[in-house]
Amino acid sequence: MTIPFLNSFQSEWLKKKRSLAAWIVLIGGFFTPAIIILVRIVYSSKLAVMYASPNFWFKQWENAWESMAIFFLPLGVILATSLIAQIEYKNNCWKQLHTTPLSLTTIFFSKLSVIVVMMFQFFLLFNIGIYLSALVPYLVIGGVSYPLAAIPFGYFLRENGLYFIDCLPIIAIQYMVSLRSKNFLVPVGLGIICWIAAIAILSWKFGYLMPYTYTIFNYLKAQTGGRAIKPEVNIHIMAIGYFVAVTIMSYILYITKKEKG
Amino acid sequence: MNYLLETSQLSYRFSENEMILQDINLRVPEASIYGFLGPNGAGKTTTLRLILGLLKKQEGSIHIFGKPFKQNRVEILQKIGSLIESPSLYSHLTAVENLTLLQKIYQCPKERIPAVLKLVGLSDTAKKKAGQFSLGMKQRLSIAIALLHNPSLLVLDEPTNGLDPNGIIEIRQLLKQLSQEEGTTIIISSHLLSEIEKLVTDIGIINKGKMMFQGTLDALIRKQQQLLSIVFETNDIVMADKIIREYELMPVLDDGKIMIPAVSKEVIARINQQLVNNGVDVYEIGIVKNDLEAIFIDLINHKI
């Protein structure tokens, strides 16, 4: 299966070229960093103190992730996943794909892999963006020194990993719904409803049952003040559990579908 | 005879009361061009979708290249090129990119991409996005996709849809060439016999989910010749009927006229003379030309 999978993955990767999903990853990765750069240039008088702080990189990380973890990441995952899965419906190509010499398992997992790799690509771009949003004000505005504190690579890597894991159940759910529904609005609409519900139940005792809350919980974990509960369970393990369970369910639904294009 | 594709008792229903196909026994000889004919809604596309595994088989069996489809799906699909209904193209990608993503799956040589584009007359539009193509160009590109990996079996569902008359002739020539030079077996569906009668070697006619005829084009032509008939229009149909019966012919009365099976010119002349001698005015003697299209219509209307 390995070689057909790689061939199929390459083919799926090519399909996203110039697609809206590819643009979402690119623009989404640099959007928040661009806003941070703009704000810092406007409020440049405070930068000298900020850049000299020993907590600079932690603050930088927190600033960058605030809107990302709560808004852009869940919504971006909802949109990008739905768009990738819907490419076949939009172009009337399921029948073409299902008459290629690929097993249904290969098709299912190569498509899913493209989405997961795209998310990885997004995280990579966003991290580059975070670094650039620290570097550009230093280069552009005089009198600001390069941050004195060392970059906490281990912390960044760990947090990236946790956010990535927290996205997985959203990917799996959106993927499952997108494969089932011909109408693009169904997965996107459902995703947005789930995200709104997630925001609404952050302070509920069992809010962690909703997988769309995980990126938000991960961001708010260090904060106090009652914006959200502190989940009594390990949400990252829950995220992996949801991802595996929903992916299995999605796979069964996909291979048992009566009409394949 | 060697059948490259064979279905047995293939039946399909969308719901309990909606029978779409009933006992379809399709037999496509190797290296033939098989015309699969039927009016809209007859079950052509459903049959082809079942053959390609796009619909889950309910009853019957499908053997392609001598192997059951279900157990050998991937191996069989490796040797099939298909175009089912409307074109399947990624509109945000160029013609070359659309072909490249399939070239990666089939692992055929990259040189096949310009070659098939040239075959279908799209060499100049290789870098244009498929979304900007006209319907005819999309159809051509879809045929190029079906041909990309040099398939042994080509399944084309109404491939000339959207093509102009020149385009139709070009595609016909291309398919003939493929059949003759490469030995490719081709199944081509259409709702117009006239569109494919110059192309096919074998024909299957389906209507309301049932096969009405299956055989070679020659067998259909023989049927056509058997069905030639002579029509007499007279002022006294009863007397004319009586006289014609003396020739041991089986006249059929239809719309005030008498029809008899084809006979020699001499017999027609003798009948005419006898009718006149018996005081019957003969207004018209004509040949009813049952062309293939008429036979096709008769077949689907259960008249034959």
XYZ file of C-alpha atoms in Angstrom:
565
model
C 0.000 0.000 0.000
C 2.969 2.343 0.630
C 3.723 3.225 -2.990
C 0.091 3.742 -4.072
C -0.342 5.848 -0.931
C 2.607 8.077 -1.828
C 1.365 8.399 -5.425
C -2.092 9.246 -4.170
C -0.707 11.725 -1.633
C 1.258 13.521 -4.370
C -1.859 13.650 -6.499
C -3.958 15.007 -3.610
C -1.263 17.550 -2.762
C -1.350 18.846 -6.325
C -5.135 19.291 -6.137
C -4.803 21.941 -3.434
C -2.578 24.093 -5.643
C -4.162 27.551 -6.082
C -7.136 26.396 -4.009
C -8.744 28.570 -1.339
C -7.548 26.116 1.318
C -3.925 26.706 0.278
C -4.440 30.471 0.508
C -6.054 30.143 3.951
C -2.937 28.328 5.207
C -0.600 30.958 3.767
C -2.586 34.035 4.795
C -3.666 32.502 8.116
C -0.057 31.782 9.022
C 1.038 35.405 8.651
C -2.132 37.318 9.493
C -1.719 37.617 13.282
C 2.047 38.272 13.074
C 1.353 41.051 10.538
C -1.139 42.656 12.952
C 1.415 42.432 15.782
C 4.064 44.121 13.620
C 1.628 46.897 12.710
C 0.592 47.504 16.333
C 4.215 47.597 17.461
C 5.158 50.070 14.792
C 2.231 52.298 15.824
C 3.039 52.013 19.565
C 6.798 51.974 19.136
C 7.534 53.992 22.265
C 6.897 50.968 24.513
C 9.064 48.590 22.586
C 12.447 49.262 24.212
C 11.168 48.093 27.615
C 9.248 45.188 26.123
C 12.240 43.870 24.162
C 14.493 44.087 27.185
C 12.164 41.984 29.355
C 13.404 38.503 30.319
C 9.860 37.232 29.577
C 9.820 38.725 26.092
C 9.441 35.470 24.155
C 6.731 34.096 26.457
C 4.793 37.354 26.043
C 5.400 37.241 22.317
C 4.032 33.692 22.178
C 0.986 34.631 24.261
C 0.214 37.682 22.104
C 0.489 35.709 18.895
C -1.657 32.833 20.092
C -4.461 34.823 21.727
C -6.572 35.433 18.628
C -5.139 32.368 16.906
C -6.136 29.812 19.553
C -9.578 31.280 20.122
C -10.667 32.405 16.646
C -8.424 31.847 13.675
C -7.120 28.362 14.345
C -10.473 26.594 14.923
C -12.174 28.574 12.157
C -9.232 28.113 9.782
C -9.206 24.358 10.429
C -12.968 24.217 9.830
C -12.664 26.066 6.537
C -9.483 24.454 5.197
C -10.554 20.895 6.034
C -13.989 21.385 4.522
C -12.529 22.960 1.379
C -10.019 20.159 0.802
C -12.591 17.429 1.323
C -15.115 19.242 -0.854
C -12.784 19.659 -3.860
C -14.183 16.440 -5.370
C -17.833 17.472 -4.969
C -17.180 20.970 -6.269
C -15.479 19.670 -9.410
C -17.684 16.601 -9.903
C -14.571 14.469 -9.536
C -15.522 11.718 -7.068
C -16.399 9.427 -9.969
C -13.045 10.093 -11.598
C -11.167 9.464 -8.368
C -13.103 6.290 -7.572
C -12.309 4.781 -10.955
C -8.566 5.143 -10.450
C -6.668 2.034 -9.358
C -6.533 3.075 -5.715
C -8.110 1.291 -2.798
C -10.724 3.253 -0.879
C -8.434 3.091 2.157
C -5.640 4.759 0.198
C -7.950 7.510 -1.043
C -9.383 8.157 2.430
C -6.065 8.339 4.246
C -4.136 10.203 1.563
C -6.758 12.960 1.588
C -6.717 13.085 5.377
C -2.916 13.148 5.354
C -2.902 16.133 3.015
C -5.067 18.036 5.511
C -2.853 17.065 8.448
C 0.319 18.016 6.533
C -1.313 21.300 5.548
C -1.955 22.005 9.216
C 1.683 21.222 9.919
C 2.612 23.656 7.147
C 0.387 26.261 8.779
C 2.070 25.804 12.176
C 5.468 26.160 10.523
C 4.462 29.381 8.768
C 2.848 30.744 11.919
C 6.009 30.097 13.943
C 8.088 31.853 11.299
C 5.525 34.660 11.497
C 5.870 34.854 15.292
C 9.642 35.187 14.965
C 9.317 37.785 12.199
C 6.848 39.782 14.280
C 9.558 40.079 16.910
C 12.352 40.743 14.427
C 10.763 43.284 12.073
C 10.026 46.007 14.713
C 13.602 45.619 15.976
C 14.939 46.110 12.442
C 12.569 48.914 11.484
C 12.410 51.016 14.615
C 15.569 52.585 15.959
C 16.507 52.314 19.596
C 15.040 48.864 20.076
C 17.495 46.144 20.917
C 17.225 42.526 19.866
C 15.420 40.607 22.665
C 17.881 39.815 25.396
C 16.102 36.642 26.505
C 16.932 33.404 24.748
C 14.217 31.835 22.608
C 12.597 29.035 24.667
C 12.614 26.466 21.870
C 11.541 23.586 24.108
C 8.482 25.490 25.352
C 7.517 26.585 21.849
C 7.879 23.066 20.512
C 5.796 21.591 23.300
C 3.054 24.188 22.936
C 3.018 23.772 19.150
C 2.598 20.052 19.657
C -0.277 20.547 22.088
C -2.126 23.001 19.825
C -1.587 20.648 16.908
C -3.048 17.725 18.862
C -5.959 19.927 19.963
C -6.798 20.645 16.303
C -6.976 16.986 15.333
C -10.548 16.272 16.497
C -11.800 19.327 14.571
C -10.032 18.010 11.464
C -11.558 14.547 11.913
C -15.115 15.827 12.475
C -14.968 18.330 9.601
C -13.460 15.686 7.333
C -16.189 13.198 8.152
C -19.004 15.680 7.525
C -17.379 17.042 4.355
C -17.048 13.571 2.858
C -20.731 12.920 3.483
C -22.259 16.172 2.376
C -22.360 17.505 -1.183
C -23.190 20.962 0.095
C -20.159 22.930 1.272
C -22.320 24.968 3.658
C -23.168 21.895 5.753
C -19.664 21.175 7.126
C -18.787 24.859 7.392
C -22.099 25.718 9.063
C -21.816 22.806 11.457
C -18.221 23.749 12.260
C -19.157 27.356 13.042
C -22.091 26.253 15.220
C -19.786 23.902 17.141
C -17.209 26.659 17.575
C -19.848 29.102 18.905
C -21.104 26.373 21.218
C -17.525 25.784 22.362
C -17.122 29.465 23.272
C -20.436 29.368 25.128
C -19.576 26.346 27.267
C -16.043 27.263 28.280
C -17.125 27.902 31.848
C -19.335 24.815 32.039
C -18.062 21.962 34.197
C -18.204 19.496 31.299
C -17.124 21.926 28.615
C -14.191 19.664 27.796
C -16.605 17.178 26.229
C -16.857 19.473 23.215
C -13.703 18.913 21.112
C -13.880 22.375 19.564
C -12.910 23.859 22.974
C -9.459 22.311 23.174
C -7.339 24.964 21.466
C -9.117 27.605 23.560
C -8.638 25.652 26.786
C -4.977 25.199 25.945
C -4.552 28.929 25.515
C -6.503 29.844 28.659
C -4.870 27.206 30.871
C -2.407 29.654 32.447
C -5.016 32.307 33.047
C -7.195 32.906 36.040
C -10.341 35.002 36.321
C -13.171 32.657 35.460
C -13.169 32.939 31.646
C -13.071 29.183 31.459
C -12.977 26.175 33.729
C -9.848 24.194 34.212
C -10.755 20.850 32.664
C -10.548 17.960 35.105
C -9.246 15.685 32.404
C -6.259 15.784 30.101
C -7.791 17.459 27.054
C -4.886 16.477 24.833
C -5.485 12.797 25.457
C -9.197 13.452 24.906
C -8.293 15.155 21.618
C -6.317 12.136 20.439
C -9.171 9.859 21.532
C -11.745 11.906 19.632
C -9.503 12.028 16.570
C -8.998 8.266 16.478
C -12.670 7.470 17.192
C -14.087 9.954 14.664
C -11.538 8.928 12.009
C -12.511 5.260 12.388
C -16.198 6.168 12.180
C -15.564 8.404 9.178
C -13.584 5.655 7.437
C -16.368 3.103 7.948
C -18.969 5.558 6.650
C -16.778 6.303 3.636
C -16.045 2.743 2.555
C -19.630 1.605 3.048
C -21.139 4.458 1.065
C -23.465 3.050 -1.612
C -22.832 5.725 -4.216
C -19.252 6.614 -4.982
C -19.712 9.321 -7.540
C -16.139 -16.158 -27.842
C -13.845 -14.153 -25.579
C -15.713 -11.495 -23.694
C -13.590 -8.793 -22.162
C -16.513 -7.638 -20.086
C -19.388 -9.798 -19.024
C -22.221 -9.159 -16.639
C -24.656 -11.776 -15.525
C -28.168 -11.144 -14.190
C -27.149 -7.654 -13.163
C -30.037 -5.963 -11.396
C -30.232 -2.726 -9.475
C -32.933 -0.858 -7.636
C -32.823 2.530 -5.930
C -35.759 1.600 -3.704
C -38.090 -1.342 -3.163
C -40.475 -0.229 -5.895
C -37.999 1.367 -8.262
C -36.306 -1.242 -10.431
C -33.579 0.466 -12.448
C -31.900 -2.540 -14.062
C -33.232 -6.037 -14.542
C -31.114 -9.052 -15.460
C -28.618 -7.238 -17.628
C -26.313 -9.694 -19.376
C -23.833 -7.468 -21.090
C -21.277 -9.213 -23.290
C -18.537 -7.060 -24.724
C -16.165 -8.916 -27.078
C -12.463 -8.195 -26.868
C -11.190 -5.468 -29.250
C -14.747 -4.491 -30.165
C -16.380 -1.089 -30.155
C -19.565 -1.759 -28.261
C -22.346 0.768 -28.662
C -24.565 0.823 -25.600
C -27.787 2.420 -26.710
C -30.953 3.483 -25.034
C -33.134 6.515 -24.502
C -32.500 8.875 -21.600
C -33.259 7.149 -18.311
C -33.002 3.643 -19.807
C -30.283 2.558 -17.373
C -27.128 3.044 -19.450
C -25.275 5.218 -16.959
C -26.385 3.074 -14.009
C -25.018 -0.016 -15.802
C -21.714 1.698 -16.529
C -21.456 3.009 -12.967
C -22.023 -0.509 -11.642
C -19.365 -1.868 -13.986
C -16.862 0.683 -12.688
C -17.762 0.117 -9.048
C -19.273 3.569 -8.568
C -22.480 1.960 -7.379
C -22.618 -0.913 -4.952
C -23.700 -4.058 -6.782
C -26.925 -5.563 -5.472
C -27.580 -8.607 -7.658
C -25.682 -10.393 -10.392
C -22.019 -10.570 -11.264
C -19.482 -8.484 -13.167
C -16.405 -9.998 -14.774
C -13.832 -7.829 -16.518
C -10.667 -9.243 -18.120
C -12.024 -12.615 -16.997
C -11.907 -11.719 -13.309
C -14.658 -10.836 -10.847
C -14.629 -7.062 -10.389
C -15.218 -6.938 -6.657
C -12.239 -9.106 -5.736
C -9.905 -7.512 -8.305
C -11.077 -3.891 -8.301
C -7.687 -2.139 -8.209
C -6.036 -4.488 -10.718
C -8.954 -4.127 -13.147
C -9.211 -0.341 -12.810
C -5.516 -0.076 -13.669
C -6.466 -1.098 -17.218
C -9.662 0.930 -17.608
C -10.101 4.494 -18.764
C -13.486 6.075 -18.272
C -15.624 9.097 -18.819
C -18.974 8.965 -17.070
C -21.549 11.652 -17.839
C -20.297 15.210 -17.450
C -16.563 15.955 -17.359
C -14.667 15.495 -14.085
C -12.055 18.216 -14.015
C -10.433 20.334 -11.308
C -11.406 23.766 -12.514
C -8.623 25.598 -10.618
C -5.935 23.493 -12.308
C -4.612 23.654 -15.862
C -5.085 20.895 -18.424
C -1.539 19.665 -17.784
C -2.040 19.704 -14.013
C -5.304 17.788 -14.346
C -3.428 15.137 -16.298
C -0.390 15.224 -14.003
C -2.357 14.313 -10.920
C -3.635 11.205 -12.675
C -0.222 10.475 -14.181
C 1.075 10.276 -10.606
C -1.573 7.698 -9.709
C -1.208 5.561 -12.852
C 2.579 6.031 -12.866
C 2.566 6.234 -16.655
C 5.357 8.107 -18.491
C 5.141 11.918 -18.317
C 5.443 11.993 -22.106
C 1.877 10.676 -22.264
C 0.573 14.086 -21.126
C 1.523 16.097 -24.250
C 0.740 13.028 -26.372
C -2.885 12.719 -25.212
C -3.381 16.485 -25.334
C -2.254 16.359 -28.967
C -4.555 13.408 -29.662
C -7.619 15.355 -28.533
C -6.487 18.620 -30.100
C -5.744 20.521 -26.902
C -1.989 21.051 -27.254
C -2.353 24.822 -27.392
C -4.405 25.056 -24.223
C -2.163 23.034 -21.938
C -1.626 25.940 -19.532
C -5.168 27.229 -19.485
C -7.242 26.501 -16.378
C -9.906 23.866 -16.959
C -12.517 26.209 -15.476
C -12.009 28.512 -18.470
C -12.647 25.728 -20.995
C -15.775 25.483 -23.132
C -17.940 22.368 -22.667
C -16.450 20.825 -25.811
C -12.899 21.429 -24.573
C -13.769 19.967 -21.184
C -15.119 16.893 -22.931
C -11.917 16.570 -24.966
C -9.776 16.913 -21.851
C -11.876 14.251 -20.127
C -11.260 11.926 -23.059
C -7.535 12.728 -22.796
C -7.666 11.750 -19.112
C -9.392 8.479 -19.996
C -6.667 7.720 -22.561
C -3.715 8.818 -20.425
C -2.568 5.389 -19.231
C -3.224 3.539 -22.515
C -6.148 1.536 -21.131
C -7.185 -1.826 -22.545
C -10.829 -0.974 -21.937
C -12.336 2.434 -22.496
C -15.752 3.172 -20.989
C -17.255 6.333 -22.448
C -20.676 7.538 -21.403
C -22.023 9.881 -24.077
C -18.556 11.263 -24.870
C -19.668 13.491 -27.722
C -21.937 15.628 -25.528
C -21.117 19.254 -26.081
C -18.892 18.621 -29.094
C -19.482 20.398 -32.395
C -19.965 18.264 -35.562
C -16.257 18.439 -36.412
C -15.366 17.457 -32.878
C -17.722 14.473 -33.050
C -16.094 13.274 -36.290
C -12.606 13.723 -34.822
C -13.465 11.759 -31.689
C -15.043 9.000 -33.780
C -11.872 8.764 -35.881
C -9.746 8.736 -32.759
C -11.755 5.885 -31.233
C -11.623 3.879 -34.455
C -7.882 4.394 -34.617
C -7.486 3.261 -30.984
C -9.510 0.158 -31.652
C -7.687 -0.742 -34.851
C -4.130 0.163 -33.890
C -4.047 -0.519 -30.166
C -6.749 -3.181 -29.952
C -8.503 -1.144 -27.277
C -11.953 -2.397 -26.392
C -14.383 0.498 -26.238
C -17.822 0.755 -24.695
C -19.566 3.876 -25.831
C -23.031 4.809 -24.702
C -25.406 7.038 -26.574
C -29.099 7.699 -26.944
C -28.732 8.172 -30.711
C -27.977 5.206 -32.925
C -27.171 7.489 -35.837
C -24.386 9.009 -33.777
C -22.469 5.772 -33.325
C -23.666 3.388 -36.050
C -20.657 4.271 -38.208
C -18.311 3.514 -35.357
C -19.442 0.397 -33.519
C -18.933 -3.281 -34.230
C -21.359 -4.509 -31.568
C -24.515 -3.123 -30.122
C -26.530 -3.472 -26.948
C -29.902 -1.773 -26.726
C -31.400 -1.129 -23.328
C -34.760 0.317 -22.400
C -36.447 0.685 -19.032
C -33.654 -1.311 -17.423
C -33.940 -4.318 -19.736
C -31.743 -5.416 -22.625
C -33.805 -5.340 -25.805
C -31.098 -6.417 -28.225
C -27.503 -7.478 -28.102
C -25.310 -8.593 -30.946
C -23.118 -7.457 -33.766
C -23.941 -4.481 -35.922
C -24.310 -6.958 -38.813
C -26.993 -8.831 -36.885
C -28.877 -5.589 -36.409
C -28.526 -4.766 -40.111
C -29.878 -8.239 -40.980
C -32.803 -7.523 -38.720
C -33.288 -4.268 -40.598
C -33.368 -6.067 -43.964
C -35.836 -8.611 -42.627
C -38.013 -5.785 -41.582
C -38.231 -4.065 -44.960
C -41.851 -4.013 -46.055
C -43.984 -3.004 -49.048
C -47.022 -0.844 -48.558
C -50.105 -0.706 -50.817
C -52.614 2.117 -50.668
C -55.882 1.267 -52.491
C -59.542 2.270 -52.577
C -60.724 -1.251 -51.495
C -58.684 -2.610 -48.634
C -60.838 -5.750 -48.181
C -60.503 -6.882 -51.803
C -56.805 -5.993 -51.829
C -56.261 -8.030 -48.672
C -58.050 -11.013 -50.224
C -55.941 -10.867 -53.414
C -52.644 -10.482 -51.572
C -53.421 -13.467 -49.338
C -53.546 -15.637 -52.489
C -49.786 -15.072 -52.743
C -49.365 -16.644 -49.282
C -48.088 -13.381 -47.941
C -49.198 -12.187 -44.520
C -50.605 -8.725 -45.102
C -50.910 -6.355 -42.176
C -53.552 -3.654 -42.232
C -52.282 -0.388 -40.873
C -53.937 3.011 -41.091
C -55.969 2.118 -44.209
C -52.936 0.647 -45.936
C -51.729 -2.902 -46.485
C -48.187 -3.866 -45.590
C -46.431 -7.032 -46.721
C -42.859 -8.309 -46.191
C -40.313 -7.430 -48.881
C -40.834 -9.393 -52.113
C -39.317 -9.236 -55.612
C -40.205 -6.524 -58.116
C -41.919 -9.141 -60.289
C -44.230 -10.224 -57.487
C -45.093 -6.598 -56.747
C -45.910 -6.051 -60.446
C -48.119 -9.178 -60.548
C -50.022 -8.157 -57.405
C -50.517 -4.680 -58.828
C -51.820 -6.098 -62.129
C -54.233 -8.416 -60.343
C -55.527 -5.620 -58.119
C -56.222 -3.439 -61.175
C -57.840 -6.348 -63.064
C -60.204 -6.829 -60.100
C -61.296 -3.207 -60.188
C -59.182 -2.029 -57.243
C -57.670 1.436 -57.708
C -54.024 1.436 -56.586
C -52.957 4.886 -55.323
C -49.482 4.065 -54.093
C -46.959 1.234 -53.811
C -43.996 2.036 -51.633
C -41.155 0.582 -49.599
C -41.150 1.243 -45.879
C -37.519 1.869 -45.032
C -36.851 0.623 -41.562
C -33.479 2.250 -41.031
C -31.449 1.372 -37.965
C -32.882 4.320 -36.082
C -36.417 3.093 -36.818
C -35.510 -0.393 -35.591
C -33.970 1.142 -32.499
C -37.165 3.085 -31.832
C -39.275 -0.008 -32.499
C -37.109 -2.029 -30.142
C -37.439 0.439 -27.341
C -41.157 0.725 -27.978
C -41.493 -3.079 -27.779
C -42.813 -3.295 -31.347
C -40.253 -5.934 -32.304
